[in-house]
Coordinates of C-alpha atoms and ligand atoms in Angstrom, one line a residue:
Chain A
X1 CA -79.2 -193.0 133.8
X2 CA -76.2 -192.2 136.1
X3 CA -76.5 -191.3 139.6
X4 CA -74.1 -189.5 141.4
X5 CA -73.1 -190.2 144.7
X6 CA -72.5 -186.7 145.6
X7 CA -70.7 -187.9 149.2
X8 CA -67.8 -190.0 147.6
X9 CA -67.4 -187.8 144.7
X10 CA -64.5 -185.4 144.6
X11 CA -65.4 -183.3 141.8
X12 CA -61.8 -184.5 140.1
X13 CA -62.8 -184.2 136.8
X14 CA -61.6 -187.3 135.2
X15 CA -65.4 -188.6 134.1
X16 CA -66.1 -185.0 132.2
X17 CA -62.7 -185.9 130.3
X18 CA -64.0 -189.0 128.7
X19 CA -67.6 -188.6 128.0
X20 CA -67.5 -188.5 124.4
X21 CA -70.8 -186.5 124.3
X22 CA -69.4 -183.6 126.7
X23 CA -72.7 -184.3 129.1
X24 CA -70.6 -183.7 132.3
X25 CA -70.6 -180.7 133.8
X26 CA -68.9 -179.1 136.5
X27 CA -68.5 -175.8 139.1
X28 CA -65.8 -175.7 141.8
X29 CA -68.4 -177.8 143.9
X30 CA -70.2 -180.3 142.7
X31 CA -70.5 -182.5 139.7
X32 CA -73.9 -182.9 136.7
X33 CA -75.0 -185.2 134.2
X34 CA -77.6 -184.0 131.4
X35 CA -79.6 -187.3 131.1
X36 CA -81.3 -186.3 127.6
X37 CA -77.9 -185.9 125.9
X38 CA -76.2 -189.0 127.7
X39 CA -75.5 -192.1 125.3
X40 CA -74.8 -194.6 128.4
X41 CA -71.6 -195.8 127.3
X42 CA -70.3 -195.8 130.9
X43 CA -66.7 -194.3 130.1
X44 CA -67.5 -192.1 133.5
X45 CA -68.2 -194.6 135.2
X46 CA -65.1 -196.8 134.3
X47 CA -62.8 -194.1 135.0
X48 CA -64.0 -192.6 138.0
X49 CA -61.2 -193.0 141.0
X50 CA -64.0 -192.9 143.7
X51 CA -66.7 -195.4 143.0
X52 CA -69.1 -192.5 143.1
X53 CA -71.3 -193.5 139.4
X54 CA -73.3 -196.3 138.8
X55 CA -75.7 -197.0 136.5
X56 CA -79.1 -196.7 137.6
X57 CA -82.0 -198.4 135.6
X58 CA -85.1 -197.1 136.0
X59 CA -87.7 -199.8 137.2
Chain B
X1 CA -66.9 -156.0 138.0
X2 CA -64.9 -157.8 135.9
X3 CA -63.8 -155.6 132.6
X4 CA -66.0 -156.8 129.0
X5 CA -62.8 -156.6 127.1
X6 CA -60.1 -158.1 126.9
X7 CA -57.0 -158.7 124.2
X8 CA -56.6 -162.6 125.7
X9 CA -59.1 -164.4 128.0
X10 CA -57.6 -167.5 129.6
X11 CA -60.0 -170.0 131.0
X12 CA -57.8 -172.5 133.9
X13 CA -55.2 -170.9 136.7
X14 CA -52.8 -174.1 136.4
X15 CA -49.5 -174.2 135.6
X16 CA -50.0 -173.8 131.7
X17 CA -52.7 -170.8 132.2
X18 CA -50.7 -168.9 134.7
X19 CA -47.2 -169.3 132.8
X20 CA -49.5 -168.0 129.6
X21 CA -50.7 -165.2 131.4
X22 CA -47.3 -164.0 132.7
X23 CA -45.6 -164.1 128.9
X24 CA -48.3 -162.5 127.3
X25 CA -48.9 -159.4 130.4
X26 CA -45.2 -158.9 130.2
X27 CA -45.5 -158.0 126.5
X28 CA -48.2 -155.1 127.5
X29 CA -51.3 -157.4 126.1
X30 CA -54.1 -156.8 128.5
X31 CA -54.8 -160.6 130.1
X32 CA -57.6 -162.2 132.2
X33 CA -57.4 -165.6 133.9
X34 CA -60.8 -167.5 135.0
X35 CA -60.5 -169.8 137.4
X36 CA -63.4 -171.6 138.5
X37 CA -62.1 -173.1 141.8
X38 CA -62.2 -170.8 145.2
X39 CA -58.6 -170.5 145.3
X40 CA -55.4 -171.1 143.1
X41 CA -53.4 -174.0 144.2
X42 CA -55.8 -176.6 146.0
X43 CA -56.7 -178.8 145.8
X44 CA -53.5 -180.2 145.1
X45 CA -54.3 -183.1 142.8
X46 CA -50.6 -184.4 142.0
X47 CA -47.1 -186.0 143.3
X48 CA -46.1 -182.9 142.5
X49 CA -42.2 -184.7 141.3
X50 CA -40.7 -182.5 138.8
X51 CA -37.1 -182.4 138.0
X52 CA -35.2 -178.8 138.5
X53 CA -33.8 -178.3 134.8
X54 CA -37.6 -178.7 133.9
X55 CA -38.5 -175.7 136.3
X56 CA -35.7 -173.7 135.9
X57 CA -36.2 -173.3 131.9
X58 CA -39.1 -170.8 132.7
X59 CA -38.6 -168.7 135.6
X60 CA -36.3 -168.7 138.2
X61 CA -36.7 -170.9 141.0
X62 CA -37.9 -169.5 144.5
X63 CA -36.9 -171.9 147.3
X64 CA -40.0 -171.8 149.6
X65 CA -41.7 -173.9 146.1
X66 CA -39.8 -177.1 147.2
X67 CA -40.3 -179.1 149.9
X68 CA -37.8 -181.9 149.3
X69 CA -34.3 -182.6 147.2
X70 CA -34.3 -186.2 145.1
X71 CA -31.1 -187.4 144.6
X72 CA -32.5 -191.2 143.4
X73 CA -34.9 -193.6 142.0
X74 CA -36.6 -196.6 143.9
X75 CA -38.2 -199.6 141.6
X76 CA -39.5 -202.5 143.3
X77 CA -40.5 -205.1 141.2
X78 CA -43.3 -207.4 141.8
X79 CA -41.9 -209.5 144.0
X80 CA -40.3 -206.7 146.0
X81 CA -36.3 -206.6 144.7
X82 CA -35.4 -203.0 144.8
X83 CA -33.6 -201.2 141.6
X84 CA -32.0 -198.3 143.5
X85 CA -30.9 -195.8 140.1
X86 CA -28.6 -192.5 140.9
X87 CA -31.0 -189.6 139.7
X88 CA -28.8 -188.2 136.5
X89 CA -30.6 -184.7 137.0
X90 CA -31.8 -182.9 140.4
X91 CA -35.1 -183.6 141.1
X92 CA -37.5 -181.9 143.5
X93 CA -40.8 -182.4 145.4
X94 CA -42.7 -179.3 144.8
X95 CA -45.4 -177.7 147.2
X96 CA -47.3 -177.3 144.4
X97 CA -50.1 -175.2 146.5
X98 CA -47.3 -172.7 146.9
X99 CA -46.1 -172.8 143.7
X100 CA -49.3 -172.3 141.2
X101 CA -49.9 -169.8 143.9
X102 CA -46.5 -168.0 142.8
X103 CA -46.7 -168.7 139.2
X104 CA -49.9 -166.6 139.8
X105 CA -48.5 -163.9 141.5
X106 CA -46.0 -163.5 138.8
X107 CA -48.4 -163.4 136.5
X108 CA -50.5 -160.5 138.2
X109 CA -47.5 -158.7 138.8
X110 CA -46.5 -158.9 135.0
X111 CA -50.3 -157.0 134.7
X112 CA -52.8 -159.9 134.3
X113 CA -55.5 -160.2 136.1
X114 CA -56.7 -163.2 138.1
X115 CA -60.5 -164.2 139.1
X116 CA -61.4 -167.5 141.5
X117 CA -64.9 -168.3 141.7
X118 CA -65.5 -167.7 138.3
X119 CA -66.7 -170.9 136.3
X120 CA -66.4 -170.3 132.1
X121 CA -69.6 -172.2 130.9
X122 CA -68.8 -171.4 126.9
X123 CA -67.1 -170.0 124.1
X124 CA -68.8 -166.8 122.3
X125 CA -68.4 -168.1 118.6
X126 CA -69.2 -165.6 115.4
X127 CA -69.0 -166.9 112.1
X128 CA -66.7 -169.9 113.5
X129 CA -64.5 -167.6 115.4
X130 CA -64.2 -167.6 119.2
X131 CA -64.5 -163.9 120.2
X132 CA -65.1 -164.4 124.1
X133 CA -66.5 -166.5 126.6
X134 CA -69.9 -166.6 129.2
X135 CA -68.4 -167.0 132.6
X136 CA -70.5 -168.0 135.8
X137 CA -70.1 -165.4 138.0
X138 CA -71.8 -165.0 141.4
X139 CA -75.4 -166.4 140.0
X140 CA -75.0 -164.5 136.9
X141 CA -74.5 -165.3 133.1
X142 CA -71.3 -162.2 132.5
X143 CA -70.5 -162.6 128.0
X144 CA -67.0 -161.0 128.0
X145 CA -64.8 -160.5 124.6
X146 CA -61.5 -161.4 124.2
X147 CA -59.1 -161.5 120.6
X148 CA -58.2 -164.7 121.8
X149 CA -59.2 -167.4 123.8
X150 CA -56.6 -169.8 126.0
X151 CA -58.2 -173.0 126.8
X152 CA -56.0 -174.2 130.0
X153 CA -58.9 -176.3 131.7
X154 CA -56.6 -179.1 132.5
X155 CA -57.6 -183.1 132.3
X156 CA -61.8 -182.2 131.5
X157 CA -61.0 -180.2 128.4
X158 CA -65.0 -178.5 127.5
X159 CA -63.7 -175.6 126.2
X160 CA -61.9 -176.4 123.0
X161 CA -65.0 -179.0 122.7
X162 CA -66.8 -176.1 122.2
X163 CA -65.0 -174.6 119.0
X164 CA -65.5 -178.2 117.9
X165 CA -62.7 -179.5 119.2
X166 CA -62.1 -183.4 119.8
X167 CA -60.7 -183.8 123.4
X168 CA -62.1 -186.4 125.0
X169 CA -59.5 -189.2 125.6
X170 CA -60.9 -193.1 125.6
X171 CA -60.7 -194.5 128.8
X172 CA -57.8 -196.7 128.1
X173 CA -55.8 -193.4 127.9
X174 CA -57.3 -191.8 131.4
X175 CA -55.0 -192.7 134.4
X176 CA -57.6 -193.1 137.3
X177 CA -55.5 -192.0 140.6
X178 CA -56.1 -191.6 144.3
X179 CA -53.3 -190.1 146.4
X180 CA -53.2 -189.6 150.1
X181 CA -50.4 -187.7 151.6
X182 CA -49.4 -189.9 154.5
X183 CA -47.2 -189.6 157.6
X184 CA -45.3 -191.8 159.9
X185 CA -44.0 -193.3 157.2
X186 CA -40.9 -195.4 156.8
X187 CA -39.3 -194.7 153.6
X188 CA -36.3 -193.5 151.8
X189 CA -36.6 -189.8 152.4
X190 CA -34.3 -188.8 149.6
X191 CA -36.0 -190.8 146.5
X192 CA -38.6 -191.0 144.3
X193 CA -40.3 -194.9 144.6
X194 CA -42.1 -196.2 142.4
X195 CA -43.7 -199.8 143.0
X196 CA -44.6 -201.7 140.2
X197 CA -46.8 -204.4 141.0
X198 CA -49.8 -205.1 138.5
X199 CA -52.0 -206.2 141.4
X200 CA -52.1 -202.5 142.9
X201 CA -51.8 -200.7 139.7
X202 CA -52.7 -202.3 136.3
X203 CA -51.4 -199.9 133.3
X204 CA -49.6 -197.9 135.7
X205 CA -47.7 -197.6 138.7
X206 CA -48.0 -196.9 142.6
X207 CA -45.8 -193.8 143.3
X208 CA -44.2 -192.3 147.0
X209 CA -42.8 -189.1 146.7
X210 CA -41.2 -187.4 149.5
X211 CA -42.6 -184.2 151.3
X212 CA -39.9 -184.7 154.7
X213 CA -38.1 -187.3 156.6
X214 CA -41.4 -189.1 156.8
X215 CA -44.1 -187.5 154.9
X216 CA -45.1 -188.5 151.1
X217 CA -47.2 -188.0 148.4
X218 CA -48.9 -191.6 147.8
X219 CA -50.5 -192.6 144.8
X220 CA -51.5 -194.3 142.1
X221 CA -52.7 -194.5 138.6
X222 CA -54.7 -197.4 136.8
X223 CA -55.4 -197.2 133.3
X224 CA -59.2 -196.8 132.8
X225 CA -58.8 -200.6 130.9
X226 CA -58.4 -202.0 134.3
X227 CA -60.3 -200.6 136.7
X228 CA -63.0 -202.7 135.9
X229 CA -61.1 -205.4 138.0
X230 CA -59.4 -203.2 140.8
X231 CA -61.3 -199.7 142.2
X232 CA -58.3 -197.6 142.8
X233 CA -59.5 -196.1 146.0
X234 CA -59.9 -199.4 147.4
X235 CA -56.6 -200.6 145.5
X236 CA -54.6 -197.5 147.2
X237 CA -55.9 -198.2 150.4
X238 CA -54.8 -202.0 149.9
X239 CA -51.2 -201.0 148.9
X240 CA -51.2 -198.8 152.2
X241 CA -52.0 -201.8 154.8
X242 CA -49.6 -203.9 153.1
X243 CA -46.7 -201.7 153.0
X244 CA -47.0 -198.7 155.6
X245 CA -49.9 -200.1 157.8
X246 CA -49.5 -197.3 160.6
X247 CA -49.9 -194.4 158.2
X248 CA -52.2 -191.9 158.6
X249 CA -52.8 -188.4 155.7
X250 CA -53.6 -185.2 155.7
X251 CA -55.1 -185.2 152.8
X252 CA -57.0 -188.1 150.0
X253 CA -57.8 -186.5 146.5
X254 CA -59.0 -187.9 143.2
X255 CA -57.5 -187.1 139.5
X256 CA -57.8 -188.3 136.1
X257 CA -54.2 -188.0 134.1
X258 CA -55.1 -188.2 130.1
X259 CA -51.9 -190.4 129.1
X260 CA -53.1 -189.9 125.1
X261 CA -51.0 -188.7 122.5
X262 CA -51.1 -184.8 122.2
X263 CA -54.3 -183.8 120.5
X264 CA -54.1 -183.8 116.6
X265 CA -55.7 -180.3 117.1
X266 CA -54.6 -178.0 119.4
X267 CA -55.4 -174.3 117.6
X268 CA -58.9 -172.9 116.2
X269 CA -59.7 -169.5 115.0
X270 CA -59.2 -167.2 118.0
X271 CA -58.5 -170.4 120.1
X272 CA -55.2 -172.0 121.5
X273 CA -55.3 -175.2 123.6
X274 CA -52.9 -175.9 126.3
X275 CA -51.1 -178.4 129.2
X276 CA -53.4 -181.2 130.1
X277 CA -55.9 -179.6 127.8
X278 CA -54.4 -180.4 125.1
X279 CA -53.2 -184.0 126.1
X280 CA -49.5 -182.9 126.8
X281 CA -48.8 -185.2 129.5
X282 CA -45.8 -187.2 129.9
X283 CA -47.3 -190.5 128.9
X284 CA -45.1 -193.0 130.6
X285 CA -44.6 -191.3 133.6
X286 CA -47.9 -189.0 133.6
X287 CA -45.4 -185.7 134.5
X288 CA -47.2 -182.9 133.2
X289 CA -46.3 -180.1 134.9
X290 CA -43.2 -179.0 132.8
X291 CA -44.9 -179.7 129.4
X292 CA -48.0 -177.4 130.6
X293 CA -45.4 -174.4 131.4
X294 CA -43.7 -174.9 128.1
X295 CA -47.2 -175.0 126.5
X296 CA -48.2 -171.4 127.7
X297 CA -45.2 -170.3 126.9
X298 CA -44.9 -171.5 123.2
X299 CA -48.7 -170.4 123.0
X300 CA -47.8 -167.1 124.1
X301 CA -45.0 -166.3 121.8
X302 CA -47.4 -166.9 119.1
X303 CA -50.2 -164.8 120.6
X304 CA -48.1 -162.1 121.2
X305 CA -47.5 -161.9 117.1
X306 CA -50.8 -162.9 116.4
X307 CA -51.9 -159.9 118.4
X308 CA -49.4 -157.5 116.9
X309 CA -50.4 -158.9 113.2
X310 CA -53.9 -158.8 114.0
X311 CA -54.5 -162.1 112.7
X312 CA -56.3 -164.5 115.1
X313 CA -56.7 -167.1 112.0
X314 CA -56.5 -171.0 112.8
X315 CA -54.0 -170.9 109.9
X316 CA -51.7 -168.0 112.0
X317 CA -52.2 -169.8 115.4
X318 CA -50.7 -173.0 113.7
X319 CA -47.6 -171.5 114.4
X320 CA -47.9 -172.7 118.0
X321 CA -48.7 -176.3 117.0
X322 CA -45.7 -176.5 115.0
X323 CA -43.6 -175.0 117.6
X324 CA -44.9 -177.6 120.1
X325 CA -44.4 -180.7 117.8
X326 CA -40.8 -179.2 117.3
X327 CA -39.7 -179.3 120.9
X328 CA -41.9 -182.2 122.3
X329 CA -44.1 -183.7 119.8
X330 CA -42.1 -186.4 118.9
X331 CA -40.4 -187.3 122.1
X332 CA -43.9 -187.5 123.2
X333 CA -45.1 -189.9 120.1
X334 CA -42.2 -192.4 121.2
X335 CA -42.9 -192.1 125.1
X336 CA -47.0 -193.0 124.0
X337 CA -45.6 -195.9 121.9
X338 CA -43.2 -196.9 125.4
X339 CA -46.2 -197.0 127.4
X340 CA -48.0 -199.3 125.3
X341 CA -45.2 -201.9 125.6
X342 CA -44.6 -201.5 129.6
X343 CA -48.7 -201.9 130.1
X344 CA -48.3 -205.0 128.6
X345 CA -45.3 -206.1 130.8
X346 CA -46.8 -209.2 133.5
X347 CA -45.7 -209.3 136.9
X348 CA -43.2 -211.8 135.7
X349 CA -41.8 -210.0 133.7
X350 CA -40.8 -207.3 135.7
X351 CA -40.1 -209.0 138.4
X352 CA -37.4 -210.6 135.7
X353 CA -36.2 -207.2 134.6
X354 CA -35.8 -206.1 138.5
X355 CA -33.5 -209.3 138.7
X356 CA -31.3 -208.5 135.5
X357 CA -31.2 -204.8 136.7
X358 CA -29.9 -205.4 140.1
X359 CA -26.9 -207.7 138.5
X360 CA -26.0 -204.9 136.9
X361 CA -23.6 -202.7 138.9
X362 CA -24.9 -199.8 140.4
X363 CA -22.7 -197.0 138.2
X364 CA -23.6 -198.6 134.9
X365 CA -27.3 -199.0 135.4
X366 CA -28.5 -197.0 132.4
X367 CA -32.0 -197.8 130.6
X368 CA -30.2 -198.6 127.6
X369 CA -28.3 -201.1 129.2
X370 CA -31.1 -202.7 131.5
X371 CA -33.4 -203.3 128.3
X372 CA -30.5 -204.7 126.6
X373 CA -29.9 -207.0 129.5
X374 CA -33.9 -208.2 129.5
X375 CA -34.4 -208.2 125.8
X376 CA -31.9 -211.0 126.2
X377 CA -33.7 -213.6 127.0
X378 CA -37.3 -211.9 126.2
X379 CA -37.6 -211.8 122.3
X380 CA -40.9 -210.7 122.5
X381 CA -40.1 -207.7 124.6
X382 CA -37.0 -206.6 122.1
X383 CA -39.0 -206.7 119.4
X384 CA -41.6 -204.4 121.7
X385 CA -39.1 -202.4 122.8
X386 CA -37.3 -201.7 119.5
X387 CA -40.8 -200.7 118.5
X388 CA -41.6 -198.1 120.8
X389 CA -38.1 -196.4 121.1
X390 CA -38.0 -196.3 116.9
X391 CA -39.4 -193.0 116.6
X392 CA -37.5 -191.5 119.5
Ligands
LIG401 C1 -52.9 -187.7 141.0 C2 -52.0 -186.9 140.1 C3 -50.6 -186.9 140.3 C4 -49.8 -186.2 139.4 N1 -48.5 -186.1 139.7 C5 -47.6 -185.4 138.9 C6 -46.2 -185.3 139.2 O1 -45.7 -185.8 140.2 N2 -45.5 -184.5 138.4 C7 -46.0 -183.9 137.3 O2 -45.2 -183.2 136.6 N3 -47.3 -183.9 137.0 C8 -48.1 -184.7 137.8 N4 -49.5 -184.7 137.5 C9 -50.0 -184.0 136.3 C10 -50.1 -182.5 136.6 O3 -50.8 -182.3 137.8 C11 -50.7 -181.8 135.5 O4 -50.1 -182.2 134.2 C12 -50.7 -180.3 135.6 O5 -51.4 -179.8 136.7 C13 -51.3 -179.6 134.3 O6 -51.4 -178.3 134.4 P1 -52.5 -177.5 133.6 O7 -52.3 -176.0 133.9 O8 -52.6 -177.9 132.2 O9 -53.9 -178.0 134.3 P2 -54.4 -177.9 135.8 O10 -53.3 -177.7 136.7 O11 -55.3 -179.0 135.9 O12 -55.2 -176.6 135.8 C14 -56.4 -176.4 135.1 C15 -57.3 -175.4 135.9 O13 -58.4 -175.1 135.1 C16 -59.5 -174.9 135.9 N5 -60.7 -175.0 135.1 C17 -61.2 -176.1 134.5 N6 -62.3 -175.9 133.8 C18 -62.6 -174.5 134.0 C19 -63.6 -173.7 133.6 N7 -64.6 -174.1 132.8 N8 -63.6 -172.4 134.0 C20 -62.6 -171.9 134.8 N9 -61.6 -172.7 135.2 C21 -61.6 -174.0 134.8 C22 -59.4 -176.0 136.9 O14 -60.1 -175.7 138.1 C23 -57.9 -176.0 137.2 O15 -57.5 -175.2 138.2 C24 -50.3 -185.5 138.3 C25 -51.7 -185.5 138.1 C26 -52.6 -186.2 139.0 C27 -54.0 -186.2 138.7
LIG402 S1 -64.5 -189.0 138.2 FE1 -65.7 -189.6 140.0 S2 -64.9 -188.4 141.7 FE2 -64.1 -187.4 139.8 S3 -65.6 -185.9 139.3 FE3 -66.3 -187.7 138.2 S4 -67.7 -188.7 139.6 FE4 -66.6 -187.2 140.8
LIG403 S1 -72.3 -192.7 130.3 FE1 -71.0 -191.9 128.7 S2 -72.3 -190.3 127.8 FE2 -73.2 -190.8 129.8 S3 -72.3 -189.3 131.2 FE3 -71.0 -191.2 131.3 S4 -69.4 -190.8 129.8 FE4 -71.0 -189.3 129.3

């Protein structure tokens, strides 16, 4: 899963245009992953300006 | 309420959608423009550098849109040598807030209307045909028809996804960028600098672009390939201690620019993709402002007759594409091959080509002349080179 840190990010857009499965969405304000359709490839994360994704495994 | 029908819906109120909007109104088509943001104009997520002769080409140029003249070009290599070029056209440092706020207002008063606030979730398809789109707005689902969609959503691109569509870029091809704009700042007022050191920016450059005497846009872009070593917040706050340590901004904003190659689609039935959209960006120097105006208004030429012919068709709307690839597509291909080769370029060389460039004289520093000059005694960069000018 990805978590959002919804304090660093800036709702930029750069993560939605990389996901290859189109599981990002967006409104003016704030930013949403779809976890069942997410593949984990991590794109988003690599791209993001902000540091705002990380990877989050579930324990 | 907003009207249910419309000739053209455009979803995006940048540059590209706005410049649409105006073309197509002016021609008596009846146009919407959906904007999801609260307002037109901010945030302003560039360096906002454009050169006049790029503006000029589409509507005349209103003064209060630029905050700053550029009469040169500022390279440091590396290890700091500065490659001061003479600017060969006028450039400008836009107030871009301003200025998609104008290219708006020319568009409503050409007859399109304009709504903020209003997020398009997806297309309306029948029988593989995009008739309209669902638009969030204020809590509700609103379907609205259109002959033809516009896809302007800049660098995320879901709409044309959603007439099946491939527009998502690999990372490689996403410039990662923070900007602040800083004052107190020490600098050359009158030119654009660009600092080229791979520690800051890795597959791409760190940028300062004039606002006044001592304000700038600062920047900079890493190519999604690299930012597994260098976070380009952090990288961007790094440059700023070393090199202006008393600045403070205004303002700090994020931004993806897709350096890719133009999409191999940009048209589906009743669907035209434009500006960063469709991957039009400047891919060496991630400019994208000019090519997103030229995009809406290639794409509205061809709506305008598609309209009048009544023939939405994938196979009509093709005109658009080939209009595009005409006028920029292959300048483009050769500026994607260019980037490949500079990515590549290490500190040392750069630092090499800064030398060879400054030996030159001043009046005769041309491109042409400085990669002659480096290819010299770099045979693997001639070889490079030749390659990625070759289909220029
Ligand atoms: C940090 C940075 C610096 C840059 N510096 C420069 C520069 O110096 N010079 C230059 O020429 N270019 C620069 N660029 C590139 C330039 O900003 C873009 O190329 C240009 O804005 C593209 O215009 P556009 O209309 O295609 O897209 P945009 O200007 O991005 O407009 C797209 C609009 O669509 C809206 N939208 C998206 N999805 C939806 C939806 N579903 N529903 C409704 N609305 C939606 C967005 O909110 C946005 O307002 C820079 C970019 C960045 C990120
Ligand atoms: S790239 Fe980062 S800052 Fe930009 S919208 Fe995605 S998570 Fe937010
Ligand atoms: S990990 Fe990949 S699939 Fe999942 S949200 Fe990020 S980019 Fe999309």
């Amino acid at each position: 899963m990805i978590h959002i840190d919804h304090d660093l990010c800036d709702v930029c857009g750069t993560c939605v245009g990389v996901c290859p499965v189109d599981c990002i969405s967006m409104s003016d304000t704030t930013l949403n992953i779809d976890d069942d359709l997410c593949i984990q490839c991590n794109f988003c994360i690599q791209v993001c300006p902000m540091e705002a994704l990380k990877e989050e495994t579930d324990d | 309420m907003i009207k249910r029908d419309w000739d053209i819906i455009v979803v995006g109120g940048g540059p590209a959608g706005t410049v649409f909007a105006r073309y197509a109104a002016e021609k008596g088509l009846s146009v919407l423009v959906l904007e999801k943001d609260r307002e037109i104009g901010l945030p302003v997520r560039c360096g906002e550098g454009v050169s006049m002769r790029g503006l000029e080409a589409f509507t005349p140029v209103n003064p209060r849109w630029i905050c700053r003249k550029i009469s040169a070009v500022n390279f440091y290599a590396p290890d700091g040598t500065l490659v001061d070029l003479d600017f060969k056209m006028e450039g400008a440092i836009l107030d871009r807030c301003v200025f998609d706020r104008d290219l708006a207002d020319l568009a409503a008063q050409a007859g399109a209307r304009i709504y903020t606030h209003a997020n398009v979730t997806d297309l309306i398809l029948d029988d593989q045909v995009v008739r309209g789109v669902v638009v969030r707005y204020r809590h509700e689902d609103v379907k609205l028809s259109a002959r033809l969609v516009i896809a302007a959503d800049g660098v995320e691109s879901r709409i044309a996804r959603k007439a099946g569509i491939k527009t998502a870029v690999t990372p490689e091809n996403m410039d990662s960028c923070v900007q602040v704009t800083a004052h107190g700042l020490d600098m050359n007022p009158d030119a654009l600098s660009f600092y080229m050191k791979r520690e800051y920016a890795p597959g791409g450059y760190v940028w300062v672009f004039p606002k006044s005497e001592t304000s700038a846009n600062v920047g900079l872009g890493i190519s999604g390939n690299f930012t597994h070593k260098i976070s380009p917040y952090k990288s961007l706050m790094k440059f700023l201690a070393d090199t202006f340590p008393n600045a403070s901004w205004s303002s700090l904003v994020a931004g993806g620019v897709p350096t890719d190659k133009t999409l191999d689609r940009i048209t589906a039935n009743g669907l035209m993709v434009v500006g960063d959209a469709a991957r039009m960006v400047n891919p060496l120097s991630g400019g994208g402002i000019h090519a997103a105006m030229k995009a809406g208004k290639l794409a509205a030429d061809t709506a305008v007759e598609a309209l009048k012919q009544n023939d939405v068709s994938e196979e009509f709307l093709k005109r658009y594409a080939k209009a595009w690839h005409e006028e920029a597509g292959k300048n483009h291909e050769g500026l994607y091959r260019l980037k490949e080769v500079v990515n590549k370029l290490t500190d040392e060389d750069l630092d090499k080509l800064g030398h060879k460039m400054v030996a030159i004289p001043k009046e005769k520093r041309s491109l042409t002349r400085i990669f002659k000059a480096v290819a010299w005694n770099n045979p693997r960069l001639i070889m490079d080179v030749a390659r990625a000018f070759s289909g220029i």
